[in-house]
Coordinates of C-alpha atoms and ligand atoms in Angstrom, one line a residue:
X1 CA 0.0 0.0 0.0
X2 CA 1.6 3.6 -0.7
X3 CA 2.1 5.4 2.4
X4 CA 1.2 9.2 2.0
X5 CA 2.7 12.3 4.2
X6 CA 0.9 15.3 3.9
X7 CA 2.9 18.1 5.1
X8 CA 1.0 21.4 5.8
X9 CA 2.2 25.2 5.6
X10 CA 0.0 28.1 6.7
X11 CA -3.4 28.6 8.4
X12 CA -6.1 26.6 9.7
X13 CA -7.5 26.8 6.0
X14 CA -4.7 24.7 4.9
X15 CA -5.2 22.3 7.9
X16 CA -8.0 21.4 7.1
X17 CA -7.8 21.3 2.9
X18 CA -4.8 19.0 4.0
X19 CA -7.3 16.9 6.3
X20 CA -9.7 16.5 3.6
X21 CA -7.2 15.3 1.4
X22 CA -5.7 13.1 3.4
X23 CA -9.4 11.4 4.0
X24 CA -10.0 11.3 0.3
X25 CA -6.6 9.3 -0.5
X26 CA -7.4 6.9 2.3
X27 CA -11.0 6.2 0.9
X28 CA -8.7 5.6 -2.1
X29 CA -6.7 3.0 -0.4
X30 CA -3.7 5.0 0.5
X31 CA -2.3 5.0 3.9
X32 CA -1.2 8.4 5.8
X33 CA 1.6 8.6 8.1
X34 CA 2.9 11.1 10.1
X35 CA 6.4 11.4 8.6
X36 CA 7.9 12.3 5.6
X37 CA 10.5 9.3 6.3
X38 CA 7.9 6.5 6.3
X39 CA 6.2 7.6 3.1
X40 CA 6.7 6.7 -0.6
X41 CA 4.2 10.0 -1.4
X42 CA 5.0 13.6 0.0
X43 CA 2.5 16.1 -0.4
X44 CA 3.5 19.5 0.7
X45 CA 0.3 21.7 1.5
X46 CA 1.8 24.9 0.9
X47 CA 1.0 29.1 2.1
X48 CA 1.8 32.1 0.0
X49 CA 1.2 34.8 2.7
X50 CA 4.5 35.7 3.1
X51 CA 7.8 35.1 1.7
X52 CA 9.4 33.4 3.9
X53 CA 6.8 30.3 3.8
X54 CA 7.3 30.2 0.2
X55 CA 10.8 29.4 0.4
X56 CA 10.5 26.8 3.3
X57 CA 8.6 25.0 0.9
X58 CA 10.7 25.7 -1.5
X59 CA 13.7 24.5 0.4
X60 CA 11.7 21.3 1.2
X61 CA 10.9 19.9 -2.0
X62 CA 14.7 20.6 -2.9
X63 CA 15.3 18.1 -0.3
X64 CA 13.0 15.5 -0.7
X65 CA 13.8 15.7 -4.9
X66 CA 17.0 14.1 -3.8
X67 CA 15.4 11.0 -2.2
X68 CA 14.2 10.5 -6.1
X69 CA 18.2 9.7 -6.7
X70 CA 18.3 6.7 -4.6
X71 CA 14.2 5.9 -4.5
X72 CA 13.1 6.3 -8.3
X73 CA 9.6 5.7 -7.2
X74 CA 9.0 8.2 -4.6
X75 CA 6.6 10.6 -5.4
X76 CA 6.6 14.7 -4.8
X77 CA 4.1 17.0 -4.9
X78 CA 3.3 20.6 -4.2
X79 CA -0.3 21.6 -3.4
X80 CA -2.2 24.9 -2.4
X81 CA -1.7 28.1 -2.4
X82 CA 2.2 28.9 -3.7
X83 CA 0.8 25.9 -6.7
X84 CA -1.6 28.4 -7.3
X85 CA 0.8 31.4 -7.0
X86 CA 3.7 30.4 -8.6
X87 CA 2.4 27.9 -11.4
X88 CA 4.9 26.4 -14.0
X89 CA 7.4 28.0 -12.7
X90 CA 7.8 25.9 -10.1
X91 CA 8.2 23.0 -12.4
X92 CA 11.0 24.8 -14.4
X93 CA 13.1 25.3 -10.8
X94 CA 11.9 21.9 -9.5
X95 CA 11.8 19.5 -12.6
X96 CA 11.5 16.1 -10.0
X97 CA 8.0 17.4 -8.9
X98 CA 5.6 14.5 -9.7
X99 CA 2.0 16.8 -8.9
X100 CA 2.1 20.5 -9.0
X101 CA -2.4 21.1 -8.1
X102 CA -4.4 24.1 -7.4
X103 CA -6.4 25.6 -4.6
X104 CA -9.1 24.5 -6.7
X105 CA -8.5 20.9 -7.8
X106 CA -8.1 19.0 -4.3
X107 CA -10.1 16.5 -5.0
X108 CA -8.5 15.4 -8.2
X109 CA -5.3 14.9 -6.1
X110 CA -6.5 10.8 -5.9
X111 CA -6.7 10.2 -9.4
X112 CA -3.7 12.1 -10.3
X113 CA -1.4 9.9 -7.7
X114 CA -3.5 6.3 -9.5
X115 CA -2.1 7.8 -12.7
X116 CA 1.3 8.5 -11.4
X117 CA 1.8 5.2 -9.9
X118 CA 0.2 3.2 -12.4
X119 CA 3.1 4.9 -15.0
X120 CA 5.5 4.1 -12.3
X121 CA 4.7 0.5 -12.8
X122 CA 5.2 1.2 -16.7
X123 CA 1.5 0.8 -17.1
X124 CA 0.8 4.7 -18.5
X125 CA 2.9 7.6 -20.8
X126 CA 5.9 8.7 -20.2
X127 CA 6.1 10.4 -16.6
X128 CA 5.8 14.5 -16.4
X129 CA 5.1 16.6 -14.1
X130 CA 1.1 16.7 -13.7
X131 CA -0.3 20.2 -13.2
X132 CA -3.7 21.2 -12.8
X133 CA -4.3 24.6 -11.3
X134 CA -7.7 25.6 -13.3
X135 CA -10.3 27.5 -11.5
X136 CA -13.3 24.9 -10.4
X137 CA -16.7 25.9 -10.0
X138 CA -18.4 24.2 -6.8
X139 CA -14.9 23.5 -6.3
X140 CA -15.6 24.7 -2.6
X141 CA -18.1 22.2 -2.0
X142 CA -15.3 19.5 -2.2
X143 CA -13.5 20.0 1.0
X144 CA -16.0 18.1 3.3
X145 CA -14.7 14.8 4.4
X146 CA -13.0 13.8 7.5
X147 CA -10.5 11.9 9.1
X148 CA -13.2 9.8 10.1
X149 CA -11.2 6.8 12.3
X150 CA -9.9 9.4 14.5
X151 CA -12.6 11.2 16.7
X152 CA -11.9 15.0 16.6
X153 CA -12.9 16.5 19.8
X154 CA -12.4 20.1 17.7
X155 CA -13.2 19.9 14.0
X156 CA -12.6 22.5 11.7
X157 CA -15.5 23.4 9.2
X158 CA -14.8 25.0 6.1
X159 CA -18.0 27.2 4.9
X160 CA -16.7 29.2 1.6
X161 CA -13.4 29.7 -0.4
X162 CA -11.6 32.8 -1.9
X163 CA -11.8 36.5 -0.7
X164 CA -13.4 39.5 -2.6
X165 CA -11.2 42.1 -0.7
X166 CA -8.4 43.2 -2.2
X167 CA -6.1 44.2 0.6
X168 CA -3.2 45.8 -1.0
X169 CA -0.9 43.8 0.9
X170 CA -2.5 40.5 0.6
X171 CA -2.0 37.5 -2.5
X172 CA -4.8 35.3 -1.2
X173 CA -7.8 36.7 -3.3
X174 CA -5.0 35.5 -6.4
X175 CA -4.4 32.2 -4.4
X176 CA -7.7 30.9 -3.6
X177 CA -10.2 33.0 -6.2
X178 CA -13.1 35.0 -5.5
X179 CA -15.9 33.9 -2.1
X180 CA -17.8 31.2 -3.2
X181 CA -19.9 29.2 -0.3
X182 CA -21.1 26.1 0.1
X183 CA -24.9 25.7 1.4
X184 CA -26.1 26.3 4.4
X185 CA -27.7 22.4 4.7
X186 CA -24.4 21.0 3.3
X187 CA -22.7 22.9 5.8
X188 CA -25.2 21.3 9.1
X189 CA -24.9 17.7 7.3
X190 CA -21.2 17.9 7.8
X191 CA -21.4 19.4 11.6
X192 CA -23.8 16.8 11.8
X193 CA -22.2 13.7 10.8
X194 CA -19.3 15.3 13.1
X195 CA -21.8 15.1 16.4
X196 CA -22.4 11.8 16.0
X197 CA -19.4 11.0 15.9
X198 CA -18.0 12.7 19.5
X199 CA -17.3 15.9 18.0
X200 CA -17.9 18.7 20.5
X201 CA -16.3 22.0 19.1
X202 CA -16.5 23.5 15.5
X203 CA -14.5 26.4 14.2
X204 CA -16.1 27.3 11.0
X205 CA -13.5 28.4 9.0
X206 CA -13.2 31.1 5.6
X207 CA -11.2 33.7 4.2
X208 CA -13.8 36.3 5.1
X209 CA -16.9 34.4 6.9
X210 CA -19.0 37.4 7.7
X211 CA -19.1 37.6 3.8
X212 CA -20.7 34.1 3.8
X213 CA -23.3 33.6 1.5
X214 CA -23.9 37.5 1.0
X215 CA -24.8 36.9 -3.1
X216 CA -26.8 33.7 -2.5
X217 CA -29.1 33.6 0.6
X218 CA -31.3 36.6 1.5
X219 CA -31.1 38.4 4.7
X220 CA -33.8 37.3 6.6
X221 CA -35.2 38.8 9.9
X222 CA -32.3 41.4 9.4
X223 CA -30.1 38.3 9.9
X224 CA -27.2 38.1 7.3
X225 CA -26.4 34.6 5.9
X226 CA -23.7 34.0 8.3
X227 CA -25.9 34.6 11.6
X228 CA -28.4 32.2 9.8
X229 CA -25.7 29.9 9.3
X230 CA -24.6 30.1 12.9
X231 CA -28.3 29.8 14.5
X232 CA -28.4 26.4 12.4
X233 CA -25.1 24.9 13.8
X234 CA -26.1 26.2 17.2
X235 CA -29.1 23.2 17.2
X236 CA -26.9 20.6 16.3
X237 CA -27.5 18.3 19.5
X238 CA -24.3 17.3 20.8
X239 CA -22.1 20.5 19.4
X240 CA -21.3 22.3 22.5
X241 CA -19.1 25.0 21.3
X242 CA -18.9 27.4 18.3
X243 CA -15.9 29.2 16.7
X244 CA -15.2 30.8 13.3
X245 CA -12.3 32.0 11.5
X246 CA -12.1 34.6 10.6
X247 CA -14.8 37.9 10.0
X248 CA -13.8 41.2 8.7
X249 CA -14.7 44.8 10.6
X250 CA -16.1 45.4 7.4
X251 CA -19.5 43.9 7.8
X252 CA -19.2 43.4 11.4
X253 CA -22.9 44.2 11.9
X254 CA -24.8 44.5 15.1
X255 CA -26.7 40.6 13.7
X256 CA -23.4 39.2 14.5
X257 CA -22.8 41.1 18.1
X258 CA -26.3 39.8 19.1
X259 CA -25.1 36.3 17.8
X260 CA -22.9 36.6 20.3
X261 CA -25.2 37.6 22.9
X262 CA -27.8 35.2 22.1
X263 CA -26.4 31.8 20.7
X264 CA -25.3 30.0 23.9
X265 CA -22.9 27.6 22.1
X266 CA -20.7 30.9 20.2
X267 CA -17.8 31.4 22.3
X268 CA -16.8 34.3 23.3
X269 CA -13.5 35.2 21.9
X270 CA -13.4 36.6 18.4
X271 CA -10.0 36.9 15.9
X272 CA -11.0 40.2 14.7
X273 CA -8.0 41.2 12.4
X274 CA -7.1 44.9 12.8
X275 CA -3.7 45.0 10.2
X276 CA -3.0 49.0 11.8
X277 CA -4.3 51.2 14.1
X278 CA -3.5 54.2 11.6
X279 CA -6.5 55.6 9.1
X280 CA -3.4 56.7 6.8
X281 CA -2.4 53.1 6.8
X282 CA -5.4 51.3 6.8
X283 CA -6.5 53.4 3.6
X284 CA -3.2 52.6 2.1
X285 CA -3.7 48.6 2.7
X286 CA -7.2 49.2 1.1
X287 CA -8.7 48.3 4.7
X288 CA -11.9 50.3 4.9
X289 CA -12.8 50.7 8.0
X290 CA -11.3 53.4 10.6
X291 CA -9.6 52.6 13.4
X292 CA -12.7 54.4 15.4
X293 CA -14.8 51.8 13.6
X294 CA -12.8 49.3 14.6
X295 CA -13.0 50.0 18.1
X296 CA -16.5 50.5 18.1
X297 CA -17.3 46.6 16.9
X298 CA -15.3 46.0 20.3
X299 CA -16.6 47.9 22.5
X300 CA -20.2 47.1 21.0
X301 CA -19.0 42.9 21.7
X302 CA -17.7 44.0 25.1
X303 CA -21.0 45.4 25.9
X304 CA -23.0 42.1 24.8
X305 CA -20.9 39.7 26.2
X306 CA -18.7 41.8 29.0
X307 CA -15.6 39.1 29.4
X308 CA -15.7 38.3 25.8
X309 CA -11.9 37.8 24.6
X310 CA -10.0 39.0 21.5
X311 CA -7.3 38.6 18.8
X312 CA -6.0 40.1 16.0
X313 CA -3.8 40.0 13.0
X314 CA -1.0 43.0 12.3
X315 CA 1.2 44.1 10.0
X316 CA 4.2 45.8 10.8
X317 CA 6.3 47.9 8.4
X318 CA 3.5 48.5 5.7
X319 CA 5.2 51.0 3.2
X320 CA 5.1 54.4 4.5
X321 CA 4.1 53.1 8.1
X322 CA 6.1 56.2 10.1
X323 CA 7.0 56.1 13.8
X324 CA 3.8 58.0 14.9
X325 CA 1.7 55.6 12.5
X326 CA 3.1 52.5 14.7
X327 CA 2.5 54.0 17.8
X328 CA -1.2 54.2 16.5
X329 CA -1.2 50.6 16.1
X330 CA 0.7 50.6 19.7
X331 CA -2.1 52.4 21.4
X332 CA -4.6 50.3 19.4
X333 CA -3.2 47.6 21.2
X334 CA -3.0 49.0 24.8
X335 CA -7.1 49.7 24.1
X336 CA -8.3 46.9 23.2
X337 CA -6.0 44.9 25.4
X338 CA -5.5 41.7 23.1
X339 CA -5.6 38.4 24.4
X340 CA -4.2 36.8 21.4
X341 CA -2.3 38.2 18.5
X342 CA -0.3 37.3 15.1
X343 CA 2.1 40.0 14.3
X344 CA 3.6 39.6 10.7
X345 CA 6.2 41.5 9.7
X346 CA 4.8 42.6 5.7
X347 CA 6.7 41.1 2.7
X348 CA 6.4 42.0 -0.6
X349 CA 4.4 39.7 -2.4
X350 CA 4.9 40.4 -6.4
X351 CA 1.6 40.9 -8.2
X352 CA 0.2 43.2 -5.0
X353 CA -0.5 46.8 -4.9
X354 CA 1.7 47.1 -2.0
X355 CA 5.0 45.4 -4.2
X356 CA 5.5 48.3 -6.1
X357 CA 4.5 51.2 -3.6
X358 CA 7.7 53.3 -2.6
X359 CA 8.9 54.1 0.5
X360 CA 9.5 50.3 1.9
X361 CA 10.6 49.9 5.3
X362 CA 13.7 48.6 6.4
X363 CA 14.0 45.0 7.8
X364 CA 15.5 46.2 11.3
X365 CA 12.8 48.6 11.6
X366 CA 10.1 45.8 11.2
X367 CA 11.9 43.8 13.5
X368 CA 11.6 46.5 16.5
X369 CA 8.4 47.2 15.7
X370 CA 7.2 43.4 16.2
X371 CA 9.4 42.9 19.4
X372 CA 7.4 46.0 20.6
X373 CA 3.8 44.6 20.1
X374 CA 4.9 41.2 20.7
X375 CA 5.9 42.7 24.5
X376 CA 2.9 44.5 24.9
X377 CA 0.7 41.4 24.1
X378 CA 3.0 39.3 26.3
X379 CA 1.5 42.0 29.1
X380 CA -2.1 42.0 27.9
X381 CA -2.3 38.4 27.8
X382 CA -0.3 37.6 30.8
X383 CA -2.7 40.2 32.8
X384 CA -5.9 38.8 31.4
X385 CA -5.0 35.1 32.5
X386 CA -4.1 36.2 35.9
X387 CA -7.4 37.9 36.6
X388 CA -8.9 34.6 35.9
X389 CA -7.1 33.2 39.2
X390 CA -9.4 32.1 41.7
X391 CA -11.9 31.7 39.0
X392 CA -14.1 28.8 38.3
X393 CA -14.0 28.0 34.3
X394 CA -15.3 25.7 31.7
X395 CA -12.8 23.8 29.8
X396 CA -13.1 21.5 26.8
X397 CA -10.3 18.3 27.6
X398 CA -8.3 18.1 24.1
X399 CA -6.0 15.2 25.4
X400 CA -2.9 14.2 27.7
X401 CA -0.5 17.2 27.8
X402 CA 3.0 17.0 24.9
X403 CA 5.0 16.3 28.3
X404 CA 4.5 15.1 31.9
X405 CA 0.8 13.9 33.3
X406 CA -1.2 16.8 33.4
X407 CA -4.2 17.1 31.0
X408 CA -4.5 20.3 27.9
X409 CA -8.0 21.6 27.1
X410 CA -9.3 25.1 26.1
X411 CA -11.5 27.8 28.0
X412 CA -14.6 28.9 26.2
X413 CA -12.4 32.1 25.8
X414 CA -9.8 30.1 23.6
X415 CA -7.4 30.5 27.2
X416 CA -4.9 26.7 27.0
X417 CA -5.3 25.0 30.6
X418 CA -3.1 22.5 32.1
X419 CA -4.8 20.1 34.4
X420 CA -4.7 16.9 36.2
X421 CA -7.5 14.9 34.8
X422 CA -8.2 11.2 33.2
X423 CA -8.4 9.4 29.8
X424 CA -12.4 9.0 30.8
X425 CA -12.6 12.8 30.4
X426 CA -11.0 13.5 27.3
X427 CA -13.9 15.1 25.2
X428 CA -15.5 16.0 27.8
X429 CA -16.5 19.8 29.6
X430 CA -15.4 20.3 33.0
X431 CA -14.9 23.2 35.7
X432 CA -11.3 24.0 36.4
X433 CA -10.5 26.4 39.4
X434 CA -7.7 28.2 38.1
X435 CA -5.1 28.6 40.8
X436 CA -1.7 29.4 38.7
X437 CA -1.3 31.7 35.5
X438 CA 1.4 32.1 32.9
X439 CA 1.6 33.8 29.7
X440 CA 0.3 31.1 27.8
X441 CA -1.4 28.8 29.8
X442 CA -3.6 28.4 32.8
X443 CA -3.2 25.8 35.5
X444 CA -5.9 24.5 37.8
X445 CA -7.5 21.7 39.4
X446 CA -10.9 19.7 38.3
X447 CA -14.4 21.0 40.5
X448 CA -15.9 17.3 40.5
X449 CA -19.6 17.0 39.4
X450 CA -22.8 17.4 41.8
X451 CA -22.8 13.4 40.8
X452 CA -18.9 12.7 41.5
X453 CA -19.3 14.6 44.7
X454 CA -22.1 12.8 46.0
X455 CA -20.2 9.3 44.8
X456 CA -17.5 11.3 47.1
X457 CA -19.8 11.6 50.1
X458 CA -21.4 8.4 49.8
X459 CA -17.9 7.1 50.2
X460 CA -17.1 9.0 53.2
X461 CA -20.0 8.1 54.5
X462 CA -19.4 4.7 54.3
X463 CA -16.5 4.9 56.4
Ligands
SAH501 N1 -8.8 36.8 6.0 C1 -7.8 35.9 6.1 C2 -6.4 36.5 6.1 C3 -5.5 35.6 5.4 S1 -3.9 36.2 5.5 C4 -8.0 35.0 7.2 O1 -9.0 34.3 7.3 O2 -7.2 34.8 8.1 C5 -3.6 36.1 7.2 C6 -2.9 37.3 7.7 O3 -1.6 37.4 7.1 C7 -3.5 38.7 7.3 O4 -4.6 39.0 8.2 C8 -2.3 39.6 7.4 O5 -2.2 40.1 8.7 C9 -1.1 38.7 7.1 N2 -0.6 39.1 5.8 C10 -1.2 39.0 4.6 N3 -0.4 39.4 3.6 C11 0.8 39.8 4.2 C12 2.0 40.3 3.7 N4 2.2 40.6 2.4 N5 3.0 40.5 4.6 C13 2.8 40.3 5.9 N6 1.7 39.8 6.4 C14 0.6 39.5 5.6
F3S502 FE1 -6.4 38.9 2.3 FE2 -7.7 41.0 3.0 FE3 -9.0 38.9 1.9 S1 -6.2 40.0 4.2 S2 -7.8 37.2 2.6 S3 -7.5 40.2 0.9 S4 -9.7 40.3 3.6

């Protein structure tokens, strides 16, 4: 049997494109491993965000190419977004690639492998390199199968594909096309078929989910398609918690604060990307909203649900960005007091309205800037977790801990805890008493039951 090793670059998007693949090959008869040693297939799942992922990529299939030297049947492929970006020419720099596919053309990855092996064995043409990044349409309906041996206590959900936006700094609308979304009952099947099987968490997941659905369903009882979409995952028995990934400030409307108010399964932490705290900049990256609006979609969730929690994407060293205009984002950060943050430092990606604006900003200066936010989230984060000392909270069990014997689950508020716990409670929601507090993580002891504590008493009764 050929043993696959999917190797994933980039977001939560690509996690789960990657996922859906990988449950697509084995329905195929492929097997997947979790190392690129053990395999006879590599897939690299790859992200064009930044430059830097590009050429770790890059730098990986220049490896593996020389595994073909000694292993004439090993096959390489690149998949995703840089597929998408870079095309042919990847083939021209990497002539051992095998599969060079598309944002749009997942699905096809099964029969192009048959075809590759099956010329392997001499039983086809001569072997190329396959590419097939054409545009697809429906092509977003095809990432909906899971790995279903495994139960996923946290699934992710993917809703639409592509973005409409076009950010100046950003290659994604050019990676994954323009918003198309899948339907709403397609969408609830899938969460659905999840429940049944143990699945207690979805993070819906898009480019731009407020968008969702915007051309195709109607707004109905001044609900937009997204807050329709939510209400419907929020009656699927046996879901307990809602996320999504991620909304835009554009479009941020008061339907999807009162979601939040109102759907008792939403959590309430929201990655509500900001890119600036500057109007100058934020016009520039053809953002357009102001950073007063910005604040006011906060302040409007912190008034619905008062300890909701929040993160954020920014972008240091945008062309032009001055001193004062990063002390904007600076002070945007000391207001709203992030929780959680990505700080990227922006790289030119060719083909982008930014590329060819003057006035770049030198690498050194980037780097100071994101040491400077990176500190001040260090603070906001560190002081949010220990104000929830002493507290009681509700965390999801993910699993046994990467090292020693304590348990790792997530608050409703996305906050990782550390506990002692059991292998009967993976899965399942408990209340923690938070007694310690770090940066990143939250340590606390497991409140038993009204049940467990009447076991408890019965047994000290007995004595
Ligand atoms: N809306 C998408 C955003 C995808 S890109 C989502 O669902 O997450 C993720 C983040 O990468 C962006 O929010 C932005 O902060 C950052 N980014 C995009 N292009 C960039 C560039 N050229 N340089 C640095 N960071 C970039
Ligand atoms: Fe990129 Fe802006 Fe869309 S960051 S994904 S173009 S909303």
């Amino acid at each position: 049997m050929n043993r696959v090793y999917i190797k994933t670059y980039g977001c939560q998007m690509n996690e789960r494109d990657s996922e859906a693949v990988g449950a697509m090959l084995r329905g195929r008869g492929y097997s997947l491993v979790d190392n690129e040693h053990d395999a006879d297939v590599v897939l690299l799942n790859t992200c064009s965000v930044r430059d830097q992922a590009e050429q770790k990529a890059i730098g990986k299939t220049g490896y593996l190419a020389k595994r073909k030297k000694t292993e004439p049947d090993f096959v390489l492929g690149i998949m995703g977004c840089m597929a998408q970006n870079r095309g042919t020419e990847l083939v021209d720099k990497l002539p051992d690639l095998d599969l060079l596919v598309g944002t749009q053309k997942f699905h096809a990855i099964p029969d192009h492998l048959d075809n590759i092996i099956q010329t392997q064995k001499g039983l086809g043409p001569q072997p190329t390199t396959i590419v097939d990044l054409e545009e697809e349409e429906g092509s977003q309906n095809t990432i909906r199968e899971h790995l279903s041996d495994d139960r996923q206590i946290s699934a992710f959900v993917s809703i639409m594909q592509g973005c409409n936006m076009n950010c100046a700094f950003c290659i994604v609308p050019k990676t994954r096309g323009s918003e198309r979304c899948r339907p709403i009952e397609e969408i609830v099947d899938e969460v659905e078929e999840l429940a049944a099987k143990g699945t207690k968490e979805v993070t819906l997941l898009g480019q731009i989910v407020n968008s969702y659905g915007r051309r195709e369903i109607p707004i109905r009882n001044k609900k937009s398609p997204f807050v329709q979409l939510l209400e419907k995952v929020q009656e699927v028995k046996g879901i307990e918690r809602i996320r999504f990934t991620s909304p835009h400030p554009r479009g941020f409307k008061q339907d999807l604060v009162e979601a939040y108010r109102d759907l008792s399964k939403l959590c309430e932490y929201v990655h509500l990307p900001a890119q600036s705290g500057s109007n100058r900049m934020l016009k520039l990256m053809n953002r357009p909203y102001s950073r007063e609006r910005y604040l006011e979609i906060v302040d409007g969730l912190r008034n619905a649900v008062p300890d909701m929690y929040f993160s954020t994407d920014i972008i240091v060293g945008f062309p032009g960005e001055t001193d004062e205009e990063f002390e904007d984002t600076c002070s945007l950060f000391e207001e709203v007091a992030y929780d959680m943050a990505f700080i990227f430092k922006y790289s030119i990606r060719t083909g982008t309205p930014a590329a060819s604006m003057g006035d770049q900003i030198p690498q050194e200066v980037k780097e100071a800037r994101n040491h400077r936010l990176l500190d001040l989230l260090a603070k906001s984060s560190l002081a949010r977790n220990e104000s929830l000392i002493g507290t009681t909270q509700e965390v999801l069990i993910e699993g046994k801990a990467k090292r020693g014997e304590l348990f790792q689950g997530k608050t409703r508020g996305y906050r990782n805890c550390l506990l002692p716990a059991s292998d009967r409670l993976v899965g399942e929601i408990v209340q923690m008493k938070v007694n310690r507090a770090t940066q990143s993580s939250l340590y606390g002891d497991l409140i038993l039951s009204g049940i467990e504590e009447a076991d408890t008493a019965t047994l000290s009764n007995s004595h």
